[in-house]
mmCIF file of C-alpha atoms and ligand atoms in Angstrom:
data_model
loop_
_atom_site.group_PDB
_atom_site.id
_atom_site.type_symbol
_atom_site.label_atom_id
_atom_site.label_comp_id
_atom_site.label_asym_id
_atom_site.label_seq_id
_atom_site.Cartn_x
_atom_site.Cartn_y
_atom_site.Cartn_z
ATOM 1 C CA UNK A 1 4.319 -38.696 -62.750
ATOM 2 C CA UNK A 2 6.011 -35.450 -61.836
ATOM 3 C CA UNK A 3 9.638 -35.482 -60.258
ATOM 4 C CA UNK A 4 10.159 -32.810 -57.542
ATOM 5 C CA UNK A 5 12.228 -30.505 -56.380
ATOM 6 C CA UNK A 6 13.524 -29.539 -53.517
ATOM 7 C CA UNK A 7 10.957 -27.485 -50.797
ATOM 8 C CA UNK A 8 11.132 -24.300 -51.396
ATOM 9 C CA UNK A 9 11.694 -21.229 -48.996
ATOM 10 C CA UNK A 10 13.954 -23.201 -46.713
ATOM 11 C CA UNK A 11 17.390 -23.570 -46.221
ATOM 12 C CA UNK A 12 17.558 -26.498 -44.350
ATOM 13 C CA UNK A 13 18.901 -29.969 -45.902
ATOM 14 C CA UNK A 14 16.711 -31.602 -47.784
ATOM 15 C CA UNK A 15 18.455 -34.618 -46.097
ATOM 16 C CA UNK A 16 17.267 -33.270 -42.342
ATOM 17 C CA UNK A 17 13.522 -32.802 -43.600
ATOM 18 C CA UNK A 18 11.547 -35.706 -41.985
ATOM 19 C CA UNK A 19 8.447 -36.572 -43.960
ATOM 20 C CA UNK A 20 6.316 -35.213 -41.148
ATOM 21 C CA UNK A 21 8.079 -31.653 -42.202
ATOM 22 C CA UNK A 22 6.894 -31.864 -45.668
ATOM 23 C CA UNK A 23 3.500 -33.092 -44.407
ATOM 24 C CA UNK A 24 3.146 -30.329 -41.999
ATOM 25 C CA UNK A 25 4.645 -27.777 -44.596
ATOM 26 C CA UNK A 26 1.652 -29.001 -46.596
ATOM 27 C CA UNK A 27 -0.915 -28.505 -44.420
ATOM 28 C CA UNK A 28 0.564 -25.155 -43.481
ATOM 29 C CA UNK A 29 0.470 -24.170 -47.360
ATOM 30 C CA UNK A 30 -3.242 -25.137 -47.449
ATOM 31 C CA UNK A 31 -4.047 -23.046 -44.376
ATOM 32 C CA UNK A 32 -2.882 -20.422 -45.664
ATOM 33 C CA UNK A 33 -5.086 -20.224 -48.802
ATOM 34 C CA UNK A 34 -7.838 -20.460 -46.644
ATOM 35 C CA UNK A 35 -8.353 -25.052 -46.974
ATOM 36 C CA UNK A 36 -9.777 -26.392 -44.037
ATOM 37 C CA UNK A 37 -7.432 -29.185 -43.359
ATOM 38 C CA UNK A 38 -10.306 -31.528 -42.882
ATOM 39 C CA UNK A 39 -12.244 -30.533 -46.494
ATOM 40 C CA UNK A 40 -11.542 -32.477 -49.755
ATOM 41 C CA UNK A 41 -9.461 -29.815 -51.223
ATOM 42 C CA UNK A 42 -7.283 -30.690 -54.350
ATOM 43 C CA UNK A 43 -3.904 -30.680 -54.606
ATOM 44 C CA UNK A 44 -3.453 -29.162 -57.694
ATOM 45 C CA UNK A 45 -0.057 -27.540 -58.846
ATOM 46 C CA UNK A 46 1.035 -27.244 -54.989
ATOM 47 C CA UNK A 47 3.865 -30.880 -55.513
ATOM 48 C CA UNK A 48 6.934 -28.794 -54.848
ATOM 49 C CA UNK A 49 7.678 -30.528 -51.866
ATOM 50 C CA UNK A 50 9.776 -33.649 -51.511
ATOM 51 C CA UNK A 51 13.023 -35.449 -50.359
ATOM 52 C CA UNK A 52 15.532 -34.815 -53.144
ATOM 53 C CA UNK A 53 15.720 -38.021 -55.635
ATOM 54 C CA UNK A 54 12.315 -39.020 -54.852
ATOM 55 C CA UNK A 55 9.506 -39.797 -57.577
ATOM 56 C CA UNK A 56 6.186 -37.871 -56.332
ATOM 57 C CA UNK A 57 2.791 -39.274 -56.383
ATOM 58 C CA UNK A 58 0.520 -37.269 -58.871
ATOM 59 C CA UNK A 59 -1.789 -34.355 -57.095
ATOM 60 C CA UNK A 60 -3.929 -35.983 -54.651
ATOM 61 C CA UNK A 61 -7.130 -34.854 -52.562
ATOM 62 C CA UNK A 62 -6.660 -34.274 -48.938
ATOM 63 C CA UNK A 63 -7.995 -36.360 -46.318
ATOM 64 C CA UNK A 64 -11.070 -35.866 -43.802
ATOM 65 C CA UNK A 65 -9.337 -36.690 -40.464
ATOM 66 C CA UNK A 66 -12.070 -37.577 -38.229
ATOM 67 C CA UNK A 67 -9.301 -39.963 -36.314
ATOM 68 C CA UNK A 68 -8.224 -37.769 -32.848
ATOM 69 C CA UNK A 69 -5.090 -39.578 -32.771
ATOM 70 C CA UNK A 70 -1.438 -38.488 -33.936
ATOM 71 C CA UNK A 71 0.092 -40.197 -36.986
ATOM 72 C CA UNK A 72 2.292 -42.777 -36.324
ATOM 73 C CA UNK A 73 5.798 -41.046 -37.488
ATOM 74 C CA UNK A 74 6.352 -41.839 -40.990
ATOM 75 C CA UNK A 75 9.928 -43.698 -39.819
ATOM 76 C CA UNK A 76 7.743 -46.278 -37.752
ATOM 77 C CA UNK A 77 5.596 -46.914 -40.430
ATOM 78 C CA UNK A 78 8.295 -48.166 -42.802
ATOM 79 C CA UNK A 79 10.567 -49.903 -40.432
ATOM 80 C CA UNK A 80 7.829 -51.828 -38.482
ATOM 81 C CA UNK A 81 6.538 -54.095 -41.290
ATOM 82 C CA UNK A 82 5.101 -57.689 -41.762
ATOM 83 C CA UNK A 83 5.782 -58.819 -45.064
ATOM 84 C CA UNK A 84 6.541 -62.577 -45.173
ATOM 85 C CA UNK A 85 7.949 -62.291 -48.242
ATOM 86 C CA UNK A 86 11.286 -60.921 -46.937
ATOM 87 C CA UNK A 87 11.056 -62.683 -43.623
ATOM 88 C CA UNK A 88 9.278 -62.847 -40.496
ATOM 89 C CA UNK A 89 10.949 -60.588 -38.548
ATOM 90 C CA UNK A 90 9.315 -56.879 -38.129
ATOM 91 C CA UNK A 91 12.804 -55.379 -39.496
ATOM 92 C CA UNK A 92 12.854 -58.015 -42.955
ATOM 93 C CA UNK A 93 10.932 -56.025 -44.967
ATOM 94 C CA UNK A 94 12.644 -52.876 -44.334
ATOM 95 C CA UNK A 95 15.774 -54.298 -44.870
ATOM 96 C CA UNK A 96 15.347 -56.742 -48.085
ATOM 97 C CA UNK A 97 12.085 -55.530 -49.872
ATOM 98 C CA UNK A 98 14.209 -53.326 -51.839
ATOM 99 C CA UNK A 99 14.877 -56.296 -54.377
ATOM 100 C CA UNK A 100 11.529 -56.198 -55.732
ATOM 101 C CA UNK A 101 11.222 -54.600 -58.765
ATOM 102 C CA UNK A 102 7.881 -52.633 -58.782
ATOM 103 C CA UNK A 103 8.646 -51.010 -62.375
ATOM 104 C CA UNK A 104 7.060 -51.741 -64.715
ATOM 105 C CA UNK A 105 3.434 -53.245 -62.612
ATOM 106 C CA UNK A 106 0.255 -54.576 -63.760
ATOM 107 C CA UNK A 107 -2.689 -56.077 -62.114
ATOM 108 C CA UNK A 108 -5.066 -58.782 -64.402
ATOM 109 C CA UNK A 109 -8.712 -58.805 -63.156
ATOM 110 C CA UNK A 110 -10.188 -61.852 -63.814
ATOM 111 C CA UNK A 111 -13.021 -64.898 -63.540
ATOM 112 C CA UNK A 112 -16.415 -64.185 -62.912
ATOM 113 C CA UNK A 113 -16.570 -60.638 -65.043
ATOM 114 C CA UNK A 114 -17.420 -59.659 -68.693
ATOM 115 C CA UNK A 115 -14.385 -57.855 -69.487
ATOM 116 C CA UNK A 116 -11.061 -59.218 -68.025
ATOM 117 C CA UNK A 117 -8.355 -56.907 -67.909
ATOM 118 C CA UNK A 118 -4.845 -56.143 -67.345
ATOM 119 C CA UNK A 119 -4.127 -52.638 -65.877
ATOM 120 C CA UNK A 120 -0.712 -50.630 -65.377
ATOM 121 C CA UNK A 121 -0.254 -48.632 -62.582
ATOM 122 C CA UNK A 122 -0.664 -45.383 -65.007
ATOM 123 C CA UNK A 123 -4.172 -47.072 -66.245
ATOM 124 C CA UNK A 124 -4.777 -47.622 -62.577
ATOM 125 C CA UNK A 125 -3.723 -43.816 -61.491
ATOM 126 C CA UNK A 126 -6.347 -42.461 -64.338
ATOM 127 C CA UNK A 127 -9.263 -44.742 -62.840
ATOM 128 C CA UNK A 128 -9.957 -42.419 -60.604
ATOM 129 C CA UNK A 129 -8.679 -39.262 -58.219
ATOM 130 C CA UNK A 130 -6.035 -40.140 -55.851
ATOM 131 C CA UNK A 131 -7.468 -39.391 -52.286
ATOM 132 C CA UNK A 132 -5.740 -39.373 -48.874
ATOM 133 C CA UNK A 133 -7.086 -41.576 -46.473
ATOM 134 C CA UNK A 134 -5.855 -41.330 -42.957
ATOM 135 C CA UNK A 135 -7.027 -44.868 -41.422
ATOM 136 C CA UNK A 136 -5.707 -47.134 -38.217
ATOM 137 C CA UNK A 137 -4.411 -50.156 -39.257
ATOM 138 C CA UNK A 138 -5.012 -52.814 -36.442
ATOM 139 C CA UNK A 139 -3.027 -55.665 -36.683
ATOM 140 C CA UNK A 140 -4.004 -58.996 -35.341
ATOM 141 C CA UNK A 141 -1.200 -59.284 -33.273
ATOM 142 C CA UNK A 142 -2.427 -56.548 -30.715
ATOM 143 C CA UNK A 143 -0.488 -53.311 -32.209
ATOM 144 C CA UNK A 144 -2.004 -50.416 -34.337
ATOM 145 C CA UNK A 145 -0.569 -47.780 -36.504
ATOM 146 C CA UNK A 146 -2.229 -44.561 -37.922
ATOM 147 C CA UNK A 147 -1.410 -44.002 -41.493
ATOM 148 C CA UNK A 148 -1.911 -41.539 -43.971
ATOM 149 C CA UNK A 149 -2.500 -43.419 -46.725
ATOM 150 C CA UNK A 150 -2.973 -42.363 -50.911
ATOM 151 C CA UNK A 151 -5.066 -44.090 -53.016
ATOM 152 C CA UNK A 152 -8.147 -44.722 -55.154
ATOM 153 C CA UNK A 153 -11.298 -46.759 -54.142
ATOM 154 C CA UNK A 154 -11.134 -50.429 -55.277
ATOM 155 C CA UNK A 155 -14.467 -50.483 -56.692
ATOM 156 C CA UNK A 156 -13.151 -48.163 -59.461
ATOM 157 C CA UNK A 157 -10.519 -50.989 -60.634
ATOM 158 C CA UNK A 158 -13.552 -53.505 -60.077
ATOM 159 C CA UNK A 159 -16.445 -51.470 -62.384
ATOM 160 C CA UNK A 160 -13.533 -51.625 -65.161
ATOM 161 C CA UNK A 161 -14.138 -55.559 -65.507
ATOM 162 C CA UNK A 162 -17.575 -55.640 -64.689
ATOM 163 C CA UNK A 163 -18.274 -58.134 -62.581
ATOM 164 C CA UNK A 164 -21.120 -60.409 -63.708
ATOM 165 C CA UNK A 165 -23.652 -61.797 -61.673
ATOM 166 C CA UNK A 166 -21.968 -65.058 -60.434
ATOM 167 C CA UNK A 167 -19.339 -62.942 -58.660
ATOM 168 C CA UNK A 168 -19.913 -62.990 -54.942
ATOM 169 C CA UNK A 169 -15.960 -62.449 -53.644
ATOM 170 C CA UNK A 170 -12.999 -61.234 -54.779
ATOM 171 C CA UNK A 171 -9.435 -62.579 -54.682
ATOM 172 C CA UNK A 172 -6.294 -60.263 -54.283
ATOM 173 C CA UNK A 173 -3.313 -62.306 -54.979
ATOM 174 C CA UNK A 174 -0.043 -60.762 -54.427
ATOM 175 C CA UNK A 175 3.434 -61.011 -56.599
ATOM 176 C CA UNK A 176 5.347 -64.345 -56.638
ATOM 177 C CA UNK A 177 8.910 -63.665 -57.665
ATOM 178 C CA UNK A 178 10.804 -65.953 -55.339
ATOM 179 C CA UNK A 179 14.312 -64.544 -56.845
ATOM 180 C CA UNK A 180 13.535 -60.748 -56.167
ATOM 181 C CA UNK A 181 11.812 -61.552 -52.543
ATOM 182 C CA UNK A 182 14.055 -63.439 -50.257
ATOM 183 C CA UNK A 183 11.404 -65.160 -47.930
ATOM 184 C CA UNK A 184 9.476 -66.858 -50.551
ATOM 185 C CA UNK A 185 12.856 -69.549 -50.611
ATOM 186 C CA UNK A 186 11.054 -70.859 -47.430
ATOM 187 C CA UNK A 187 7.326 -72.143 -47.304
ATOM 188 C CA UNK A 188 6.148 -69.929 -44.216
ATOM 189 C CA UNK A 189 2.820 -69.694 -45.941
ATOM 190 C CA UNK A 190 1.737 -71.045 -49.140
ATOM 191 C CA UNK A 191 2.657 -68.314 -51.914
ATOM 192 C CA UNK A 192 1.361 -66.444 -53.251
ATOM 193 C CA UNK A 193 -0.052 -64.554 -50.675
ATOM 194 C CA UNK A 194 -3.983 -63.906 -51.209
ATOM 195 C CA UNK A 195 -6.502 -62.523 -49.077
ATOM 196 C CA UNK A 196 -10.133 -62.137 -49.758
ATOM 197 C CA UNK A 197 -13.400 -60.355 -49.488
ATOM 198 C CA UNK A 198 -17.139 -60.386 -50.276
ATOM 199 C CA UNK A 199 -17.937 -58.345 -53.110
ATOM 200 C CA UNK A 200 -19.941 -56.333 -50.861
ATOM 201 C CA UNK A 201 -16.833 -55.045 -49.011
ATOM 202 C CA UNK A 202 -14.605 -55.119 -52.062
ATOM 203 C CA UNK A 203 -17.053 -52.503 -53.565
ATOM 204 C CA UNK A 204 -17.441 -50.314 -50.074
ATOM 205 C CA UNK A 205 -16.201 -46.841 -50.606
ATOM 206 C CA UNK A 206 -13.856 -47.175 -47.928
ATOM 207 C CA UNK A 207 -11.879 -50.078 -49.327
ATOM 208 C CA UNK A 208 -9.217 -48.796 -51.023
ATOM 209 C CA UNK A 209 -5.769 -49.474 -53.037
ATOM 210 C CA UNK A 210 -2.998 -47.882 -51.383
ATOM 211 C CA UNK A 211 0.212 -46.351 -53.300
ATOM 212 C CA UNK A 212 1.613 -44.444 -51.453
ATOM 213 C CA UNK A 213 1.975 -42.654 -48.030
ATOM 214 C CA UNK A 214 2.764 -39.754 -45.949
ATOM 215 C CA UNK A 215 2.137 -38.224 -49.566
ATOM 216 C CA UNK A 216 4.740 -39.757 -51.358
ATOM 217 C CA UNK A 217 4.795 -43.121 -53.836
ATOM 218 C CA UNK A 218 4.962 -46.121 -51.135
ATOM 219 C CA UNK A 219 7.939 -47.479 -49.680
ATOM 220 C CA UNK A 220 8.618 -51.318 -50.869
ATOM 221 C CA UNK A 221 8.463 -52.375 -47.645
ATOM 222 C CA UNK A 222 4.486 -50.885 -46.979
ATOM 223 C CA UNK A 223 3.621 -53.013 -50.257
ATOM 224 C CA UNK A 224 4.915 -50.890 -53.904
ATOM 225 C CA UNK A 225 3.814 -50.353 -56.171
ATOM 226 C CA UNK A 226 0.172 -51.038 -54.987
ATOM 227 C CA UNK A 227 -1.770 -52.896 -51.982
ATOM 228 C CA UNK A 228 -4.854 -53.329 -50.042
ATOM 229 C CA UNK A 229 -6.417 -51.132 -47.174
ATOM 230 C CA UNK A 230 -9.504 -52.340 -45.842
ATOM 231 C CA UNK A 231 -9.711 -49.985 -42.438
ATOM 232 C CA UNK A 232 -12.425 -51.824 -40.401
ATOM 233 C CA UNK A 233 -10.643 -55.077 -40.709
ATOM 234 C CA UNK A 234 -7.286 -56.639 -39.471
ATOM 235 C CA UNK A 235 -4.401 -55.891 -41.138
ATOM 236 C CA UNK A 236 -3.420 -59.040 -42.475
ATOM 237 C CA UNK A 237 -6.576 -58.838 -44.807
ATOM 238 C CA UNK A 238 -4.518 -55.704 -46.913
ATOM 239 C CA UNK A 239 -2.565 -57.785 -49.549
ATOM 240 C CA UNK A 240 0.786 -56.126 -50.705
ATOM 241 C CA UNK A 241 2.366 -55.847 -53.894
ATOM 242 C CA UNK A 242 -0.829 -57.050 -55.585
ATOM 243 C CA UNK A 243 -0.403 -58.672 -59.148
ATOM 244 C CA UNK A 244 -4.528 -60.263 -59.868
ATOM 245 C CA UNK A 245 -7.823 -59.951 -58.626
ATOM 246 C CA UNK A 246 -10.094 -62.819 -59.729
ATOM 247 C CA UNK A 247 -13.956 -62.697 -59.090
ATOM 248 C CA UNK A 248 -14.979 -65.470 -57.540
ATOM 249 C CA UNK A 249 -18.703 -67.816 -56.994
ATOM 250 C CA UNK A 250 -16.790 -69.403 -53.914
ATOM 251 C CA UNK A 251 -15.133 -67.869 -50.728
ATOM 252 C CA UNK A 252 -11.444 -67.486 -51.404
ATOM 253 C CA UNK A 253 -9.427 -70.073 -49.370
ATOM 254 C CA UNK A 254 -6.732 -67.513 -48.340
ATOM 255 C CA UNK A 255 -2.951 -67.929 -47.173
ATOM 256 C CA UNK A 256 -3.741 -67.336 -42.971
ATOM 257 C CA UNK A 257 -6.337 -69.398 -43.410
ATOM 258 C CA UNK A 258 -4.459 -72.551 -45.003
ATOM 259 C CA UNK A 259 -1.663 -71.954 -42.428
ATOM 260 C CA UNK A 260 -4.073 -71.749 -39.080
ATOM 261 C CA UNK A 261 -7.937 -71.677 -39.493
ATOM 262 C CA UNK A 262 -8.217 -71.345 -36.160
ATOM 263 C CA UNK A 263 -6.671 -68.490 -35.969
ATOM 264 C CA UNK A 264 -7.320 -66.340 -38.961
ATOM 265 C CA UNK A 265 -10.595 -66.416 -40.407
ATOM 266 C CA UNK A 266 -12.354 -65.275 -43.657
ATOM 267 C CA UNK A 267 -13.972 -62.309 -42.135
ATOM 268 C CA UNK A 268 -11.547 -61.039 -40.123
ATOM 269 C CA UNK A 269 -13.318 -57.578 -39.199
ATOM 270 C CA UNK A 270 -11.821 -55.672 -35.921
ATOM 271 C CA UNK A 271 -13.517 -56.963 -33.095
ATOM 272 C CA UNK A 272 -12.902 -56.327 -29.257
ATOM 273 C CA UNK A 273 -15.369 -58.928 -27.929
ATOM 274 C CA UNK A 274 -14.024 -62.093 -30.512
ATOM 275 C CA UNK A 275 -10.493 -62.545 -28.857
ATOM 276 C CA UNK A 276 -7.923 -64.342 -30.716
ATOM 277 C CA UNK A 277 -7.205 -68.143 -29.146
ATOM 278 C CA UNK A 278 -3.776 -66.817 -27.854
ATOM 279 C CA UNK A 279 -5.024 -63.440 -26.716
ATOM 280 C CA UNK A 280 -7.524 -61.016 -25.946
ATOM 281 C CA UNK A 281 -8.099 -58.356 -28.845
ATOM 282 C CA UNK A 282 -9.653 -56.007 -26.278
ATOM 283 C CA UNK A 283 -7.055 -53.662 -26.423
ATOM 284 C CA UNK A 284 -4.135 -52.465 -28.794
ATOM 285 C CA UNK A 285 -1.011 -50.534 -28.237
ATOM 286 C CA UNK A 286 -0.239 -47.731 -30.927
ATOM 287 C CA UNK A 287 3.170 -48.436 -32.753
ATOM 288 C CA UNK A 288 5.310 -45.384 -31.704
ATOM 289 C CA UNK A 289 3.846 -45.022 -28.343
ATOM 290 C CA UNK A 290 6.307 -46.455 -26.250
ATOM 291 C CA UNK A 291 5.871 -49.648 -24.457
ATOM 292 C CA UNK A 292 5.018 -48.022 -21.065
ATOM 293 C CA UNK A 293 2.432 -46.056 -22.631
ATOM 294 C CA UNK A 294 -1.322 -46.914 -21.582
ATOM 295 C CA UNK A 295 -3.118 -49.442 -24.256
ATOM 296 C CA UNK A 296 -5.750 -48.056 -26.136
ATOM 297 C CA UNK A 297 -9.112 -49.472 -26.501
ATOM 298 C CA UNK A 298 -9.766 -51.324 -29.455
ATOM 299 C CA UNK A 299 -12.948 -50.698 -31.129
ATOM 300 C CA UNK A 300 -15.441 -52.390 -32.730
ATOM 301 C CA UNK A 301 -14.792 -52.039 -36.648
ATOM 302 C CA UNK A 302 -11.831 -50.211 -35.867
ATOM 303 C CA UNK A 303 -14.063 -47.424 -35.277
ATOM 304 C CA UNK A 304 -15.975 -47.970 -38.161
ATOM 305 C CA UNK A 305 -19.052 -49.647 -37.136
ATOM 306 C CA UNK A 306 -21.475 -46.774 -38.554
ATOM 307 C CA UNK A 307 -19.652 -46.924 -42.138
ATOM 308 C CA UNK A 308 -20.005 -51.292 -42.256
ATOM 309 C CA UNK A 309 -21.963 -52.775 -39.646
ATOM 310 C CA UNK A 310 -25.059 -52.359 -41.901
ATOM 311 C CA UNK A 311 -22.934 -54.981 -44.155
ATOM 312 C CA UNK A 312 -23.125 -57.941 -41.166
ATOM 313 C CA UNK A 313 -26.761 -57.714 -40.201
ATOM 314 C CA UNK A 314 -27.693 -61.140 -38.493
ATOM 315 C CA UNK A 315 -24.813 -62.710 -38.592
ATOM 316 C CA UNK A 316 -23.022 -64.213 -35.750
ATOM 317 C CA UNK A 317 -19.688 -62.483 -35.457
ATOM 318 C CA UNK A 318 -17.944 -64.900 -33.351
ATOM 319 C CA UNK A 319 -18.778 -67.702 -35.931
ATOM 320 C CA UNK A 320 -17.850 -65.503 -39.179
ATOM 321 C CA UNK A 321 -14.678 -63.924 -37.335
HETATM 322 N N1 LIG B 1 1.856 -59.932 -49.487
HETATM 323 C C1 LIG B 1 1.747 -59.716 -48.179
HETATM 324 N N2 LIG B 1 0.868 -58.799 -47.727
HETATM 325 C C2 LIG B 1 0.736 -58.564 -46.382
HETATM 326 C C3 LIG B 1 1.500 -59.299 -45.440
HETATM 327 C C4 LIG B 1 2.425 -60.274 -45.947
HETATM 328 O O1 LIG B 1 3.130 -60.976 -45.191
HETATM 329 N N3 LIG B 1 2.528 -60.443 -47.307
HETATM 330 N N4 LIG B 1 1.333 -59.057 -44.092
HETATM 331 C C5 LIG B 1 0.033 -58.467 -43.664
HETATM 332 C C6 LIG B 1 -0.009 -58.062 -42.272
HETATM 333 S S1 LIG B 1 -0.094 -59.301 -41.105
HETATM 334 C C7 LIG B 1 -0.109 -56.740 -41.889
HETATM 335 S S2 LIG B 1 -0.354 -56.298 -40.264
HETATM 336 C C8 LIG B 1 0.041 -55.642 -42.895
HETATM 337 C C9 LIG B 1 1.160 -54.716 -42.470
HETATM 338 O O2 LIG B 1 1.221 -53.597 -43.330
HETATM 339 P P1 LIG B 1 2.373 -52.513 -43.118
HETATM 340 O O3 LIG B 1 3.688 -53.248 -43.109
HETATM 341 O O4 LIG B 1 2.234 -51.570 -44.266
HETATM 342 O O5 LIG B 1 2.119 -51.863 -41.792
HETATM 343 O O6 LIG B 1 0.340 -56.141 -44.185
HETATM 344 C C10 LIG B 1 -0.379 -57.297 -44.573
HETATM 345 N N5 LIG B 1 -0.133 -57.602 -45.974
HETATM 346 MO MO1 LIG B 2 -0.817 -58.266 -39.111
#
């Protein structure tokens, strides 16, 4: 990984540059060689820019914004979290997910595949190019936030197994280290935490593994050294801190689903019509916005009904929810 410096050509602090600056500085820099901000242009030899002390993700390829929206500043991002594993509060993680140690990380892929493995994050980081992926992540509980995220598609980590022909879902199972993460001393859900998907959707382009953000390696808090992003569906589907992946005949029972059924279901795509029993999921209001600002509407795959829907043909959405 290479370490950076600080920006260059400015004289400000690196300590007053927000990570929006560098991001902006960024796009700036690619303007100016003549990038379209919205092509797939690669990041080669331009890392100069970062906070001073931090570790830099390796050169990435920029994302195709086709979200309207603004990102959500990169200080709500990390301070806004669930993560049950430091608590249940929104300002836990931010606070206590410092004590997990994300160095050195592997992931085991296992069950129904010819080839398990175990993968380190560098193995992981050569599968494939790190991409930018600026997505909305809707959480169930009626709030959204627009992230850029950086990652590599987790079909890529699933090819390296190769899967065999019994595997129908996939199981992402996320550290257990009760000592190093404070809220798995209480038995708010049944850890680990594990979330699931059909193989189908584990293997669509737009499912991805997440390690960092805002262009830089990802905050504890947001799920280090590696987690889940699965835009189209709530967010409590993207497992943090992930440690396996097993290949699976049967559906994955997962943790929401042990703790409420009822409430959180296997499928758990975005869906304005299917309201939650406590609520309506009609509408959403963006993390950052203020709390007198005007909900948005929420929309059906989070936007991404041309990229998936193909994926649900004839099934009844308000039964699979
Ligand atoms: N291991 C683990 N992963 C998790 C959670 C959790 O409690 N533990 N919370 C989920 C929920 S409910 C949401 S909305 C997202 C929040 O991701 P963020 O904190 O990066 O915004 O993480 C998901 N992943
Ligand atoms: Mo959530």
């Amino acid at each position: 990984m290479l370490i950076l410096n600080k920006p260059m050509g400015t004289d400000i602090p690196s300590s007053q540059i927000t990570p929006e600056a560098i991001y902006q500085e960024r796009r700036l820099f690619f303007k100016s060689l003549g990038i379209a901000a919205g092509s797939m242009a690669f990041l080669a030899a331009t890392a100069r820019q970062s906070l001073a002390g931090m570790t830099a993700l390796p050169d990435f390829m920029r994302a195709n914004n086709h979200l309207s929206d603004a990102l959500t500043p990169f200080k709500h991002i990390t301070s806004y979290n669930n993560y049950y594993e430091f608590g249940t509060s929104k300002s836990d993680p931010a606070e206590y997910a410092h004590t997990l140690k994300t160095d050195p990380w592997s992931i085991t892929i296992e069950g129904e595949v010819a080839k398990p493995i175990t993968l380190s994050l560098d193995d992981i980081l050569k599968l494939a190019p790190l991409e930018e992926r600026i997505y909305r992540l809707r959480c169930v509980e009626g709030w959204s936030m627009v992230v850029p995220w950086v990652g590599i598609p987790l079909s890529a980590l699933l090819k390296k197994a190769n899967p065999n022909g019994n595997a129908k879902y996939v199981e992402l199972i996320s550290v257990q280290r009760p000592s190093e993460m404070v809220g798995q001393r209480s038995n708010i859900l049944d850890w680990p935490y594990n979330e699931g998907l059909r193989l189908d959707e584990a293997m669509h382009p737009l499912t991805i593994m997440a390690v960092g953000l805002y262009g830089k390696v990802l905050p504890n808090q947001n799920g280090a050294p590696i987690r889940l992003v699965v835009p189209w569906k709530y967010g409590f589907k993207s497992a943090k801190a992930i440690v396996k992946i097993k290949l699976t005949e049967k559906m994955p029972v997962t943790s929401w689903m042990k703790a409420n059924s009822n409430e959180y279901g296997f499928y758990a795509n975005v869906n304005p019509e299917v309201d939650h029993p406590r609520w309506s999921q009609a509408t959403e209001r963006g993390i950052g916005d203020g709390f007198l600002s005007k909900r948005r509407k929420t929309e059906m795959f989070n936007g991404y009904a041309k990229e998936v829907e193909s994926l649900y043909r004839g099934m009844d959405l308000r039964r699979y929810f």
